[in-house]
Amino acid sequence: ADVYKVADDADLEHVALTEPLACCVHSIENGQIELGNDVVVIGIGIMGALHIQLAKLKGARVIACELDEKRLEVAKKMGADVLVNSEGRGADAVFCTVPVAALADQAVQMTGKLGRTVFYTSFHPDKPIEISPNKVHSSEQIITGTVNPQKKDFLAASRLLSSKIVDVSDLISDRVPLAEIDRAFEEAILPDTYRILVQP
């Protein structure tokens, strides 16, 4: 097991989210975001919400795509610009965090010239999508996936939480004592739940 040092005053409830943040750090690195890029995040569950904060830290303008109004409010809190990209040139990076093949297809379509499409999630069912070889050829688009953060991603995540650069306060939906863990599981599957902390 690896151990990562955190600040003495680090909020241990926030540090509990190091693993999902590390996964998103790895994904953001795969997206190769540069200053001033337009970034689209599809799906504002906890992973999408963390993608927004990290993309903003990279200096991007973030467009959040989400059907649920409450989750759009979370997107705003995370720093999403929630702007319509009217330039019509496509996004520089698109992160698909929803396991729906139709959205994966849309992610590829909305990625622009020299842009990167990152499939953050696994897809169930794993339906193939159509990709235009000419679009990939002429736009030099990169389509990639992301899985299993590396040690450097965990280190970055622990530092981001420890130094309070990333704030996960709004992503902790409830704190449940271990004796009520059944309630935690019941809450965890609700659509408006992000993370439930179980306190031993």
Coordinates of C-alpha atoms in Angstrom, one line a residue:
A1 CA 0.0 0.0 0.0
D2 CA 1.1 3.6 -0.7
V3 CA 1.0 6.3 1.9
Y4 CA 0.6 10.0 1.0
K5 CA 1.4 12.8 3.5
V6 CA -1.3 15.5 4.0
A7 CA -1.2 18.7 5.9
D8 CA -1.8 18.6 9.7
D9 CA -4.9 20.7 9.3
A10 CA -6.3 18.8 6.3
D11 CA -10.0 17.9 6.5
L12 CA -10.0 14.1 6.7
E13 CA -13.6 14.0 5.3
H14 CA -12.2 15.7 2.2
V15 CA -9.1 13.6 2.1
A16 CA -11.4 10.6 2.0
L17 CA -12.2 11.6 -1.6
T18 CA -8.5 11.3 -2.7
E19 CA -9.2 8.2 -4.8
P20 CA -11.9 9.6 -7.1
L21 CA -10.0 12.9 -7.4
A22 CA -6.9 10.9 -8.4
C23 CA -8.9 9.2 -11.1
C24 CA -10.0 12.5 -12.5
V25 CA -6.5 14.0 -12.3
H26 CA -5.4 11.1 -14.5
S27 CA -8.3 11.8 -16.9
I28 CA -7.5 15.5 -17.1
E29 CA -3.9 14.8 -17.9
N30 CA -5.0 12.5 -20.7
G31 CA -7.2 15.4 -22.0
Q32 CA -4.0 17.6 -22.4
I33 CA -5.9 20.8 -21.5
E34 CA -4.1 24.1 -22.2
L35 CA -4.7 27.6 -21.0
G36 CA -7.8 29.1 -22.7
N37 CA -9.1 25.8 -24.0
D38 CA -12.9 25.2 -24.3
V39 CA -13.7 22.0 -22.3
V40 CA -17.0 20.1 -22.3
V41 CA -17.9 17.9 -19.3
I42 CA -20.8 15.5 -20.0
G43 CA -22.5 14.4 -16.8
I44 CA -22.2 16.1 -13.5
G45 CA -22.0 13.3 -11.0
I46 CA -19.1 13.4 -8.7
M47 CA -16.6 12.6 -11.4
G48 CA -17.9 15.2 -13.7
A49 CA -17.9 17.8 -10.9
L50 CA -14.3 17.0 -10.1
H51 CA -13.4 17.3 -13.8
I52 CA -14.9 20.8 -13.8
Q53 CA -12.7 22.0 -10.9
L54 CA -9.6 20.5 -12.4
A55 CA -10.2 21.8 -15.9
K56 CA -10.7 25.3 -14.4
L57 CA -7.4 24.9 -12.5
K58 CA -5.8 24.2 -15.9
G59 CA -7.2 27.5 -17.2
A60 CA -10.0 26.3 -19.3
R61 CA -13.5 27.6 -20.0
V62 CA -15.9 24.8 -19.0
I63 CA -19.2 23.9 -20.5
A64 CA -21.2 21.5 -18.4
C65 CA -23.8 19.2 -20.0
E66 CA -26.3 17.7 -17.6
L67 CA -30.1 17.1 -17.7
D68 CA -30.7 17.4 -13.9
E69 CA -31.2 21.0 -12.7
K70 CA -29.8 20.2 -9.2
R71 CA -26.6 18.9 -10.8
L72 CA -26.3 21.9 -13.0
E73 CA -26.3 24.0 -9.8
V74 CA -23.5 21.8 -8.5
A75 CA -21.7 22.4 -11.8
K76 CA -21.9 26.2 -11.3
K77 CA -20.6 25.8 -7.7
M78 CA -17.6 23.8 -9.1
G79 CA -16.8 26.8 -11.4
A80 CA -18.4 25.8 -14.7
D81 CA -19.0 28.7 -17.0
V82 CA -22.2 27.1 -18.4
L83 CA -21.9 29.0 -21.6
V84 CA -23.2 28.0 -25.0
N85 CA -20.2 27.5 -27.3
S86 CA -21.4 29.7 -30.2
E87 CA -18.2 29.6 -32.1
G88 CA -19.1 26.4 -33.9
R89 CA -15.5 25.1 -34.0
G90 CA -16.0 22.4 -31.4
A91 CA -14.4 21.9 -28.0
D92 CA -10.7 21.4 -27.4
A93 CA -11.4 18.6 -24.9
V94 CA -14.6 16.7 -24.2
F95 CA -14.8 14.4 -21.1
C96 CA -17.7 11.9 -21.2
T97 CA -18.4 10.7 -17.6
V98 CA -21.8 9.1 -18.4
P99 CA -21.9 5.4 -19.4
V100 CA -24.3 5.9 -22.3
A101 CA -23.0 5.1 -25.8
A102 CA -25.2 7.8 -27.5
L103 CA -23.4 10.4 -25.3
A104 CA -20.0 8.9 -26.3
D105 CA -21.0 9.5 -29.9
Q106 CA -22.0 13.1 -29.1
A107 CA -18.7 13.6 -27.3
V108 CA -16.8 12.6 -30.4
Q109 CA -19.0 14.8 -32.6
M110 CA -18.6 17.9 -30.5
T111 CA -14.8 17.7 -30.3
G112 CA -13.1 20.2 -32.7
K113 CA -9.9 20.5 -34.6
L114 CA -6.9 19.2 -32.7
G115 CA -9.3 18.3 -29.9
R116 CA -9.2 15.4 -27.4
T117 CA -12.2 13.1 -26.6
V118 CA -11.8 11.3 -23.3
F119 CA -14.0 8.4 -22.3
Y120 CA -13.8 8.5 -18.5
T121 CA -16.3 5.8 -17.8
S122 CA -16.9 2.3 -18.9
F123 CA -20.1 1.8 -21.0
H124 CA -22.9 -0.6 -20.3
P125 CA -24.2 -1.9 -22.6
D126 CA -21.0 -1.5 -24.7
K127 CA -22.7 -0.4 -28.0
P128 CA -20.3 0.5 -30.8
I129 CA -20.5 4.1 -32.1
E130 CA -19.9 5.3 -35.6
I131 CA -16.7 7.4 -36.1
S132 CA -16.0 9.3 -39.3
P133 CA -12.4 8.4 -40.3
N134 CA -12.3 11.6 -42.4
K135 CA -13.2 13.8 -39.4
V136 CA -10.5 12.2 -37.3
H137 CA -8.1 12.5 -40.2
S138 CA -8.9 16.1 -41.1
S139 CA -9.2 17.5 -37.6
E140 CA -6.4 15.4 -36.1
Q141 CA -8.8 14.6 -33.2
I142 CA -7.5 12.3 -30.5
I143 CA -10.0 9.8 -29.0
T144 CA -8.7 8.1 -25.8
G145 CA -9.9 6.6 -22.6
T146 CA -8.7 6.8 -19.0
V147 CA -8.5 4.1 -16.3
N148 CA -6.5 3.4 -13.1
P149 CA -4.7 6.5 -11.8
Q150 CA -1.0 6.3 -11.3
K151 CA 1.0 7.1 -8.1
K152 CA 1.7 10.6 -9.4
D153 CA -2.1 11.2 -9.8
F154 CA -2.7 10.1 -6.2
L155 CA 0.1 12.4 -5.1
A156 CA -1.4 15.3 -7.0
A157 CA -4.8 14.6 -5.6
S158 CA -3.6 14.4 -2.0
R159 CA -1.8 17.7 -2.5
L160 CA -4.8 19.4 -4.1
L161 CA -7.0 18.4 -1.2
S162 CA -4.4 19.0 1.5
S163 CA -3.7 22.6 0.3
K164 CA -7.5 23.2 -0.3
I165 CA -7.0 24.0 -4.0
V166 CA -9.8 21.6 -4.7
D167 CA -12.9 21.9 -2.6
V168 CA -15.1 18.8 -2.2
S169 CA -17.5 20.2 0.4
D170 CA -20.5 20.2 -1.9
L171 CA -19.7 16.6 -3.0
I172 CA -20.2 15.0 0.4
S173 CA -23.9 14.3 0.5
D174 CA -24.1 12.7 3.9
R175 CA -22.2 11.3 6.9
V176 CA -23.5 8.0 8.2
P177 CA -22.3 6.1 11.3
L178 CA -21.1 2.5 10.6
A179 CA -24.1 1.1 12.5
E180 CA -26.4 2.6 9.8
I181 CA -24.4 1.4 6.7
D182 CA -27.5 0.0 5.1
R183 CA -28.9 3.5 5.0
A184 CA -25.7 4.7 3.4
F185 CA -26.1 2.1 0.6
E186 CA -29.7 3.1 0.1
E187 CA -28.8 6.8 -0.2
A188 CA -25.8 6.1 -2.4
I189 CA -27.9 4.9 -5.3
L190 CA -30.2 8.0 -5.4
P191 CA -29.6 10.3 -8.4
D192 CA -29.0 13.4 -6.3
T193 CA -26.3 11.7 -4.1
Y194 CA -22.6 12.3 -4.6
R195 CA -20.5 10.7 -1.9
I196 CA -21.6 9.2 1.4
L197 CA -19.0 9.1 4.2
V198 CA -19.2 6.1 6.6
Q199 CA -17.8 7.0 10.0
P200 CA -16.5 4.1 12.0

